[in-house]
mmCIF file of C-alpha atoms in Angstrom:
data_model
loop_
_atom_site.group_PDB
_atom_site.id
_atom_site.type_symbol
_atom_site.label_atom_id
_atom_site.label_comp_id
_atom_site.label_asym_id
_atom_site.label_seq_id
_atom_site.Cartn_x
_atom_site.Cartn_y
_atom_site.Cartn_z
ATOM 1 C CA MET A 1309 108.686 123.359 76.581
ATOM 2 C CA ARG A 1310 112.258 122.908 75.337
ATOM 3 C CA LYS A 1311 113.518 123.344 78.902
ATOM 4 C CA ARG A 1312 111.179 120.597 80.114
ATOM 5 C CA LEU A 1313 112.289 118.238 77.350
ATOM 6 C CA LEU A 1314 115.905 118.956 78.234
ATOM 7 C CA ASN A 1315 115.205 118.138 81.888
ATOM 8 C CA ILE A 1316 113.589 114.843 80.894
ATOM 9 C CA LYS A 1317 116.551 113.883 78.720
ATOM 10 C CA LEU A 1318 118.976 114.718 81.512
ATOM 11 C CA VAL A 1319 117.035 112.604 84.022
ATOM 12 C CA LEU A 1320 116.933 109.619 81.652
ATOM 13 C CA LEU A 1321 120.633 110.005 80.898
ATOM 14 C CA VAL A 1322 121.548 110.083 84.594
ATOM 15 C CA LEU A 1323 119.376 107.042 85.356
ATOM 16 C CA GLY A 1324 120.985 105.160 82.501
ATOM 17 C CA PHE A 1325 124.500 105.863 83.747
ATOM 18 C CA VAL A 1326 123.522 105.004 87.336
ATOM 19 C CA ALA A 1327 121.802 101.723 86.497
ATOM 20 C CA GLN A 1328 124.547 100.428 84.200
ATOM 21 C CA PRO A 1329 127.286 99.862 86.825
ATOM 22 C CA LEU A 1330 124.935 98.612 89.529
ATOM 23 C CA PHE A 1331 125.197 95.038 88.254
ATOM 24 C CA ALA A 1332 128.798 95.153 87.046
ATOM 25 C CA GLN A 1333 129.908 92.599 89.655
ATOM 26 C CA GLN A 1334 126.824 90.466 89.983
ATOM 27 C CA LYS A 1335 126.753 87.504 92.393
ATOM 28 C CA LEU A 1336 123.650 85.383 91.958
ATOM 29 C CA ALA A 1337 121.944 83.974 95.070
ATOM 30 C CA GLN A 1338 124.272 85.904 97.387
ATOM 31 C CA THR A 1339 122.025 88.714 98.576
ATOM 32 C CA GLY A 1340 120.444 89.211 101.983
ATOM 33 C CA PHE A 1341 117.314 90.902 103.344
ATOM 34 C CA GLN A 1342 115.229 88.863 100.898
ATOM 35 C CA PHE A 1343 112.027 90.036 102.576
ATOM 36 C CA LEU A 1344 112.428 93.201 100.490
ATOM 37 C CA SER A 1345 111.740 91.094 97.383
ATOM 38 C CA VAL A 1346 108.441 89.729 98.706
ATOM 39 C CA SER A 1347 105.528 91.677 97.270
ATOM 40 C CA GLY A 1348 102.504 92.257 99.490
ATOM 41 C CA ASP A 1349 100.208 94.172 97.114
ATOM 42 C CA ALA A 1350 97.490 91.704 96.050
ATOM 43 C CA ARG A 1351 96.684 93.626 92.867
ATOM 44 C CA ALA A 1352 100.311 93.698 91.780
ATOM 45 C CA VAL A 1353 100.923 90.038 92.646
ATOM 46 C CA ALA A 1354 97.817 88.918 90.732
ATOM 47 C CA MET A 1355 99.359 90.646 87.687
ATOM 48 C CA ALA A 1356 102.705 88.866 88.287
ATOM 49 C CA GLU A 1357 104.182 92.137 89.584
ATOM 50 C CA ALA A 1358 104.221 93.642 86.083
ATOM 51 C CA PHE A 1359 103.667 96.927 87.873
ATOM 52 C CA THR A 1360 106.427 99.309 86.779
ATOM 53 C CA THR A 1361 103.954 101.437 84.806
ATOM 54 C CA ILE A 1362 100.654 100.928 86.680
ATOM 55 C CA GLU A 1363 99.767 104.350 88.042
ATOM 56 C CA GLY A 1364 97.724 105.824 90.792
ATOM 57 C CA GLN A 1365 98.190 104.509 94.360
ATOM 58 C CA SER A 1366 100.511 104.899 97.330
ATOM 59 C CA GLY A 1367 101.475 101.229 96.918
ATOM 60 C CA SER A 1368 103.517 102.359 93.911
ATOM 61 C CA LEU A 1369 106.323 103.058 96.388
ATOM 62 C CA PHE A 1370 107.072 99.323 96.395
ATOM 63 C CA TYR A 1371 107.479 99.114 92.599
ATOM 64 C CA ASN A 1372 108.207 102.505 91.056
ATOM 65 C CA PRO A 1373 108.055 105.651 93.243
ATOM 66 C CA ALA A 1374 107.434 107.843 90.175
ATOM 67 C CA LEU A 1375 103.970 106.303 89.730
ATOM 68 C CA MET A 1376 102.829 107.999 92.922
ATOM 69 C CA ALA A 1377 102.918 111.317 91.037
ATOM 70 C CA ARG A 1378 99.763 110.203 89.191
ATOM 71 C CA THR A 1379 97.748 109.829 92.413
ATOM 72 C CA GLU A 1380 94.646 111.957 91.906
ATOM 73 C CA LYS A 1381 93.161 111.905 95.414
ATOM 74 C CA MET A 1382 94.520 113.981 98.301
ATOM 75 C CA ILE A 1383 94.901 110.960 100.621
ATOM 76 C CA ASP A 1384 95.616 107.366 99.650
ATOM 77 C CA ALA A 1385 96.345 104.502 102.044
ATOM 78 C CA GLN A 1386 96.888 100.775 101.630
ATOM 79 C CA PHE A 1387 97.489 97.787 103.911
ATOM 80 C CA ASN A 1388 98.608 94.317 102.795
ATOM 81 C CA LEU A 1389 98.476 90.945 104.575
ATOM 82 C CA THR A 1390 100.464 87.956 103.306
ATOM 83 C CA GLU A 1391 100.603 84.421 104.698
ATOM 84 C CA TRP A 1392 104.015 83.658 103.229
ATOM 85 C CA ILE A 1393 105.771 80.307 102.983
ATOM 86 C CA ALA A 1394 106.711 78.325 106.125
ATOM 87 C CA ASP A 1395 104.078 80.221 108.177
ATOM 88 C CA ILE A 1396 106.005 83.486 107.820
ATOM 89 C CA LYS A 1397 103.771 86.531 108.303
ATOM 90 C CA HIS A 1398 104.594 89.367 105.929
ATOM 91 C CA ASN A 1399 102.707 92.668 106.325
ATOM 92 C CA SER A 1400 103.159 95.965 104.519
ATOM 93 C CA GLY A 1401 101.427 99.276 103.972
ATOM 94 C CA SER A 1402 101.684 102.695 102.377
ATOM 95 C CA PHE A 1403 100.287 106.213 102.609
ATOM 96 C CA SER A 1404 100.458 109.211 100.276
ATOM 97 C CA TYR A 1405 99.493 112.868 100.493
ATOM 98 C CA ASN A 1406 98.843 115.053 97.462
ATOM 99 C CA ILE A 1407 100.369 118.502 98.089
ATOM 100 C CA LYS A 1408 98.322 121.301 96.502
ATOM 101 C CA ASP A 1409 96.736 119.060 93.845
ATOM 102 C CA GLY A 1410 100.109 117.718 92.840
ATOM 103 C CA SER A 1411 101.623 121.092 91.986
ATOM 104 C CA TRP A 1412 104.173 120.511 94.760
ATOM 105 C CA GLY A 1413 104.344 116.781 94.185
ATOM 106 C CA ILE A 1414 103.244 113.776 96.231
ATOM 107 C CA VAL A 1415 104.840 112.634 99.483
ATOM 108 C CA GLY A 1416 104.448 109.083 100.741
ATOM 109 C CA LEU A 1417 105.300 106.660 103.539
ATOM 110 C CA SER A 1418 105.749 102.890 103.378
ATOM 111 C CA PHE A 1419 106.540 100.037 105.733
ATOM 112 C CA GLN A 1420 107.156 96.294 105.751
ATOM 113 C CA SER A 1421 107.306 93.924 108.710
ATOM 114 C CA VAL A 1422 108.133 90.229 108.816
ATOM 115 C CA ASP A 1423 107.482 87.773 111.639
ATOM 116 C CA TYR A 1424 109.412 84.546 111.125
ATOM 117 C CA GLY A 1425 107.926 82.881 114.187
ATOM 118 C CA GLU A 1426 109.933 81.189 116.919
ATOM 119 C CA ILE A 1427 113.051 79.092 116.327
ATOM 120 C CA ILE A 1428 114.730 76.907 118.942
ATOM 121 C CA GLY A 1429 118.241 78.217 119.558
ATOM 122 C CA THR A 1430 121.157 75.845 120.081
ATOM 123 C CA ARG A 1431 124.832 76.192 120.908
ATOM 124 C CA ARG A 1432 127.596 73.760 120.148
ATOM 125 C CA VAL A 1433 129.358 72.304 123.218
ATOM 126 C CA LYS A 1434 131.843 69.579 124.006
ATOM 127 C CA VAL A 1435 130.415 66.078 124.209
ATOM 128 C CA SER A 1436 131.656 65.946 127.789
ATOM 129 C CA VAL A 1437 129.084 68.657 128.574
ATOM 130 C CA ASP A 1438 126.252 67.102 126.557
ATOM 131 C CA GLU A 1439 126.466 63.880 124.578
ATOM 132 C CA ARG A 1440 124.400 65.436 121.795
ATOM 133 C CA GLY A 1441 127.186 67.932 121.139
ATOM 134 C CA TYR A 1442 124.892 70.920 121.659
ATOM 135 C CA ILE A 1443 122.603 72.539 124.216
ATOM 136 C CA GLU A 1444 119.426 74.558 123.751
ATOM 137 C CA THR A 1445 119.722 78.287 124.437
ATOM 138 C CA GLY A 1446 116.046 79.231 124.317
ATOM 139 C CA ASN A 1447 113.697 80.401 121.607
ATOM 140 C CA LEU A 1448 114.663 82.995 119.002
ATOM 141 C CA SER A 1449 112.181 85.346 117.312
ATOM 142 C CA PRO A 1450 113.801 86.637 114.090
ATOM 143 C CA ALA A 1451 112.159 89.687 112.542
ATOM 144 C CA ALA A 1452 112.695 92.258 109.804
ATOM 145 C CA TYR A 1453 111.430 95.777 109.166
ATOM 146 C CA MET A 1454 111.454 98.514 106.554
ATOM 147 C CA PHE A 1455 110.280 102.143 106.818
ATOM 148 C CA GLY A 1456 110.408 104.445 103.808
ATOM 149 C CA LEU A 1457 109.827 108.082 102.892
ATOM 150 C CA GLY A 1458 109.090 108.805 99.241
ATOM 151 C CA TYR A 1459 108.459 111.745 96.938
ATOM 152 C CA ALA A 1460 107.191 111.934 93.359
ATOM 153 C CA TYR A 1461 106.787 114.879 91.010
ATOM 154 C CA SER A 1462 105.372 115.346 87.519
ATOM 155 C CA LEU A 1463 107.852 117.315 85.416
ATOM 156 C CA THR A 1464 105.278 117.472 82.592
ATOM 157 C CA ASP A 1465 101.819 116.045 81.991
ATOM 158 C CA ARG A 1466 103.559 112.996 80.496
ATOM 159 C CA PHE A 1467 106.768 112.533 82.468
ATOM 160 C CA ALA A 1468 107.254 112.000 86.211
ATOM 161 C CA VAL A 1469 110.099 111.017 88.514
ATOM 162 C CA GLY A 1470 110.150 109.658 92.040
ATOM 163 C CA ALA A 1471 112.426 108.328 94.754
ATOM 164 C CA GLN A 1472 112.236 106.721 98.172
ATOM 165 C CA ILE A 1473 114.797 106.510 100.947
ATOM 166 C CA LYS A 1474 114.217 103.755 103.452
ATOM 167 C CA THR A 1475 115.753 102.234 106.523
ATOM 168 C CA VAL A 1476 115.888 98.445 106.614
ATOM 169 C CA ARG A 1477 116.598 96.292 109.659
ATOM 170 C CA GLN A 1478 116.950 92.571 110.202
ATOM 171 C CA ASP A 1479 117.252 90.903 113.612
ATOM 172 C CA LEU A 1480 118.350 87.260 113.546
ATOM 173 C CA GLY A 1481 119.043 87.106 117.271
ATOM 174 C CA ASP A 1482 122.260 86.091 119.007
ATOM 175 C CA SER A 1483 124.465 83.227 117.901
ATOM 176 C CA TRP A 1484 127.649 81.467 118.938
ATOM 177 C CA ILE A 1485 130.367 81.110 116.304
ATOM 178 C CA PRO A 1486 133.920 79.722 116.371
ATOM 179 C CA SER A 1487 136.481 82.377 117.229
ATOM 180 C CA ASP A 1488 138.824 80.571 114.829
ATOM 181 C CA PRO A 1489 136.911 79.521 111.672
ATOM 182 C CA LYS A 1490 139.761 77.176 110.688
ATOM 183 C CA GLU A 1491 139.396 75.063 113.825
ATOM 184 C CA THR A 1492 137.491 71.835 113.053
ATOM 185 C CA GLU A 1493 137.984 69.617 116.103
ATOM 186 C CA PRO A 1494 134.726 69.751 118.159
ATOM 187 C CA ASP A 1495 136.456 69.623 121.541
ATOM 188 C CA SER A 1496 138.946 72.329 120.554
ATOM 189 C CA VAL A 1497 136.521 74.907 119.164
ATOM 190 C CA VAL A 1498 136.237 78.108 121.194
ATOM 191 C CA LEU A 1499 132.914 79.891 120.691
ATOM 192 C CA GLU A 1500 132.105 83.571 120.967
ATOM 193 C CA GLN A 1501 128.690 85.213 121.091
ATOM 194 C CA THR A 1502 127.690 87.630 118.331
ATOM 195 C CA ASP A 1503 124.701 89.908 117.878
ATOM 196 C CA ASN A 1504 123.090 89.420 114.442
ATOM 197 C CA LYS A 1505 121.272 92.725 114.058
ATOM 198 C CA ILE A 1506 121.876 94.999 111.056
ATOM 199 C CA SER A 1507 120.305 98.317 110.017
ATOM 200 C CA GLU A 1508 121.032 100.163 106.786
ATOM 201 C CA LEU A 1509 119.715 102.850 104.436
ATOM 202 C CA ALA A 1510 118.584 101.985 100.916
ATOM 203 C CA VAL A 1511 117.184 103.954 97.981
ATOM 204 C CA ASP A 1512 114.550 103.294 95.299
ATOM 205 C CA PHE A 1513 113.987 105.555 92.293
ATOM 206 C CA GLY A 1514 112.190 105.488 88.968
ATOM 207 C CA THR A 1515 110.504 107.276 86.081
ATOM 208 C CA ILE A 1516 107.229 106.997 84.170
ATOM 209 C CA TYR A 1517 106.490 108.353 80.698
ATOM 210 C CA ARG A 1518 103.123 108.606 78.972
ATOM 211 C CA THR A 1519 103.767 108.440 75.244
ATOM 212 C CA GLY A 1520 100.634 110.281 74.177
ATOM 213 C CA PHE A 1521 99.630 107.329 71.978
ATOM 214 C CA LYS A 1522 96.355 106.263 73.545
ATOM 215 C CA SER A 1523 97.186 104.971 77.080
ATOM 216 C CA LEU A 1524 100.628 103.569 76.255
ATOM 217 C CA SER A 1525 103.191 104.156 79.032
ATOM 218 C CA PHE A 1526 106.848 103.294 79.598
ATOM 219 C CA GLY A 1527 108.613 103.163 82.948
ATOM 220 C CA MET A 1528 111.747 102.066 84.772
ATOM 221 C CA SER A 1529 112.789 101.588 88.372
ATOM 222 C CA VAL A 1530 115.800 100.683 90.494
ATOM 223 C CA ARG A 1531 115.024 99.209 93.912
ATOM 224 C CA ASN A 1532 117.103 98.416 97.008
ATOM 225 C CA TYR A 1533 120.261 100.309 96.085
ATOM 226 C CA SER A 1534 122.636 100.300 99.060
ATOM 227 C CA ARG A 1535 126.193 99.646 100.139
ATOM 228 C CA GLU A 1536 127.480 96.191 101.053
ATOM 229 C CA LEU A 1537 126.486 94.784 104.456
ATOM 230 C CA LYS A 1538 128.202 92.179 106.617
ATOM 231 C CA TYR A 1539 127.264 89.563 109.224
ATOM 232 C CA VAL A 1540 130.436 88.790 111.200
ATOM 233 C CA ARG A 1541 132.797 87.908 108.323
ATOM 234 C CA GLU A 1542 130.806 87.474 105.107
ATOM 235 C CA GLY A 1543 129.666 90.508 103.115
ATOM 236 C CA PHE A 1544 126.455 90.622 101.077
ATOM 237 C CA GLN A 1545 124.264 93.032 99.113
ATOM 238 C CA LEU A 1546 120.598 93.936 99.283
ATOM 239 C CA PRO A 1547 118.381 92.390 96.543
ATOM 240 C CA LEU A 1548 118.986 95.161 94.011
ATOM 241 C CA THR A 1549 116.574 95.035 91.049
ATOM 242 C CA PHE A 1550 116.448 97.022 87.813
ATOM 243 C CA GLN A 1551 113.102 96.841 86.025
ATOM 244 C CA VAL A 1552 111.615 98.329 82.843
ATOM 245 C CA GLY A 1553 108.008 98.056 81.779
ATOM 246 C CA ILE A 1554 105.283 98.951 79.328
ATOM 247 C CA SER A 1555 101.497 98.952 79.700
ATOM 248 C CA MET A 1556 98.346 99.907 77.843
ATOM 249 C CA ASP A 1557 94.571 99.513 77.918
ATOM 250 C CA VAL A 1558 94.158 97.417 74.760
ATOM 251 C CA PHE A 1559 90.472 98.340 74.558
ATOM 252 C CA ASP A 1560 91.728 101.739 73.377
ATOM 253 C CA PHE A 1561 91.940 100.165 69.920
ATOM 254 C CA LEU A 1562 88.185 99.582 69.905
ATOM 255 C CA ASN A 1563 85.748 102.249 68.793
ATOM 256 C CA ARG A 1564 83.830 102.136 72.046
ATOM 257 C CA GLU A 1565 81.136 104.629 72.983
ATOM 258 C CA ASN A 1566 81.735 104.318 76.729
ATOM 259 C CA SER A 1567 84.501 103.240 79.065
ATOM 260 C CA ASP A 1568 82.584 100.702 81.164
ATOM 261 C CA HIS A 1569 85.147 98.059 80.239
ATOM 262 C CA ALA A 1570 88.942 98.184 80.353
ATOM 263 C CA LEU A 1571 91.637 95.593 79.698
ATOM 264 C CA LEU A 1572 95.021 96.685 80.999
ATOM 265 C CA VAL A 1573 97.993 94.649 79.766
ATOM 266 C CA ALA A 1574 101.471 95.138 81.240
ATOM 267 C CA VAL A 1575 104.866 93.604 80.494
ATOM 268 C CA ASP A 1576 107.981 94.073 82.643
ATOM 269 C CA ALA A 1577 111.559 92.916 82.179
ATOM 270 C CA ALA A 1578 113.479 92.488 85.441
ATOM 271 C CA HIS A 1579 117.222 92.249 86.041
ATOM 272 C CA PRO A 1580 117.732 91.313 89.721
ATOM 273 C CA ARG A 1581 121.032 90.844 91.490
ATOM 274 C CA SER A 1582 119.780 87.654 93.167
ATOM 275 C CA TYR A 1583 118.479 85.684 90.179
ATOM 276 C CA PRO A 1584 118.697 85.451 86.377
ATOM 277 C CA GLU A 1585 116.600 87.882 84.333
ATOM 278 C CA TYR A 1586 112.895 87.200 83.938
ATOM 279 C CA ILE A 1587 109.771 88.603 82.255
ATOM 280 C CA ASN A 1588 106.506 89.469 84.026
ATOM 281 C CA VAL A 1589 103.256 89.599 82.056
ATOM 282 C CA GLY A 1590 100.028 90.751 83.672
ATOM 283 C CA ALA A 1591 96.474 91.611 82.654
ATOM 284 C CA GLU A 1592 93.557 93.254 84.448
ATOM 285 C CA TYR A 1593 89.977 93.383 83.215
ATOM 286 C CA LYS A 1594 87.820 96.044 84.870
ATOM 287 C CA PHE A 1595 84.074 96.559 84.708
ATOM 288 C CA LEU A 1596 82.585 99.923 85.697
ATOM 289 C CA ASN A 1597 85.853 100.642 87.497
ATOM 290 C CA SER A 1598 84.442 98.611 90.397
ATOM 291 C CA PHE A 1599 85.119 94.933 89.685
ATOM 292 C CA ALA A 1600 88.420 93.518 88.439
ATOM 293 C CA LEU A 1601 89.707 90.141 87.283
ATOM 294 C CA ARG A 1602 93.479 89.708 87.105
ATOM 295 C CA MET A 1603 95.997 87.177 85.882
ATOM 296 C CA GLY A 1604 99.749 87.110 85.450
ATOM 297 C CA TYR A 1605 102.757 84.989 84.610
ATOM 298 C CA LYS A 1606 106.363 85.174 85.794
ATOM 299 C CA SER A 1607 108.962 83.493 83.611
ATOM 300 C CA ASN A 1608 112.139 81.704 84.671
ATOM 301 C CA GLN A 1609 110.937 80.844 88.192
ATOM 302 C CA ASP A 1610 111.740 77.670 90.149
ATOM 303 C CA GLU A 1611 108.733 77.503 92.482
ATOM 304 C CA TYR A 1612 105.804 79.255 90.804
ATOM 305 C CA GLY A 1613 104.771 80.993 87.598
ATOM 306 C CA PHE A 1614 101.090 81.868 87.320
ATOM 307 C CA SER A 1615 99.039 84.057 89.627
ATOM 308 C CA THR A 1616 95.471 85.269 89.658
ATOM 309 C CA GLY A 1617 93.171 87.504 91.667
ATOM 310 C CA VAL A 1618 90.076 89.669 91.943
ATOM 311 C CA GLY A 1619 89.308 93.140 93.230
ATOM 312 C CA PHE A 1620 86.306 95.179 94.341
ATOM 313 C CA GLU A 1621 86.081 98.938 94.782
ATOM 314 C CA ILE A 1622 83.285 101.319 95.700
ATOM 315 C CA MET A 1623 83.262 104.947 96.848
ATOM 316 C CA GLY A 1624 87.028 105.171 97.234
ATOM 317 C CA ALA A 1625 87.432 101.964 99.245
ATOM 318 C CA GLY A 1626 88.534 98.638 97.866
ATOM 319 C CA ILE A 1627 89.747 95.155 98.654
ATOM 320 C CA ASP A 1628 91.921 92.886 96.505
ATOM 321 C CA PHE A 1629 92.739 89.187 96.665
ATOM 322 C CA ALA A 1630 95.613 87.315 95.018
ATOM 323 C CA TYR A 1631 96.397 83.618 94.785
ATOM 324 C CA THR A 1632 99.791 82.190 93.830
ATOM 325 C CA PRO A 1633 99.885 78.407 93.298
ATOM 326 C CA PHE A 1634 103.292 76.783 93.676
ATOM 327 C CA PHE A 1635 104.431 74.014 91.350
ATOM 328 C CA ASP A 1636 103.433 70.438 92.260
ATOM 329 C CA ASP A 1637 107.015 69.468 93.116
ATOM 330 C CA SER A 1638 107.492 72.502 95.361
ATOM 331 C CA PRO A 1639 107.737 71.864 99.121
ATOM 332 C CA PHE A 1640 105.794 75.074 99.818
ATOM 333 C CA ASP A 1641 102.058 75.643 100.150
ATOM 334 C CA ASP A 1642 100.201 78.042 97.885
ATOM 335 C CA VAL A 1643 100.185 81.685 98.988
ATOM 336 C CA THR A 1644 97.223 84.053 99.355
ATOM 337 C CA ARG A 1645 97.320 87.811 99.816
ATOM 338 C CA ILE A 1646 94.743 90.396 100.863
ATOM 339 C CA SER A 1647 95.056 94.144 100.322
ATOM 340 C CA MET A 1648 92.770 96.923 101.516
ATOM 341 C CA HIS A 1649 92.936 100.520 100.354
ATOM 342 C CA PHE A 1650 91.010 103.758 100.470
ATOM 343 C CA ASP A 1651 91.352 107.261 99.069
ATOM 344 C CA PHE A 1652 89.524 110.562 99.291
#
């Protein structure tokens, strides 16, 4: 037992030292690959993504890989569909396999894909070539992808760790840029073609700790840790995020004779590289472990704050819906998400 406690302390100490310098030179609103910050899980989104300590499904790979260690079924799979802003299609999914009832841990796979639709390409030319100062070069089809491999393991019945390594790729098509960025005269600019495709490896990792006091749990995660990337001349980082959270079924305080009802409340504090810090608060009411009502709130947001959703589950299969209304002065339409999952 002492050896296990020592291992837990060492893991927490290492994570603390790792997370501290990650944001030492923070540049707000200067990250790329923002599709990695778009959540597809309808259950998580309905709870405002206060999901750092919500255990039990392969979709945990997108929030805190350590949570996957609490997956009870041998197989768990999930698929998410999101009609994102500006008609962008954002899809994601996950899969986990329980090795020898968890005694060897849980291994999982995840993916994300983004279809930005078609964009008309243009190239700057001399006005002697075209009076508009540009010509059309055909349609572009920007896209982005992520594929991840994760592993989670319970060090004790209360403490678990997990990590995911993933490859991320973004294809923005070809473009023509000035060979001399200091040249400003339109007729003197010399253009060169560049290929805007980047692939890179990134890492997520996290921990989850059950306190032993009723269902109270603490957790932390670091997502999208990677080296600096560059398009042509300008360098940028992935949307690195450090998040800590707490959750509990508040009905545990009631002297109930059965567990037909549950009210899970979760609170997360997030420190992203891209934006100022914010707080996520989410709640989920469940009846007979089959029907769920959810609501959440994200603080310090420019476009939206509240979210809501419902979920249905029977015989290991379930479907979840989430609705995120944008503020009245936002130029974007409201967003809906659908998630389907099964386990056995």
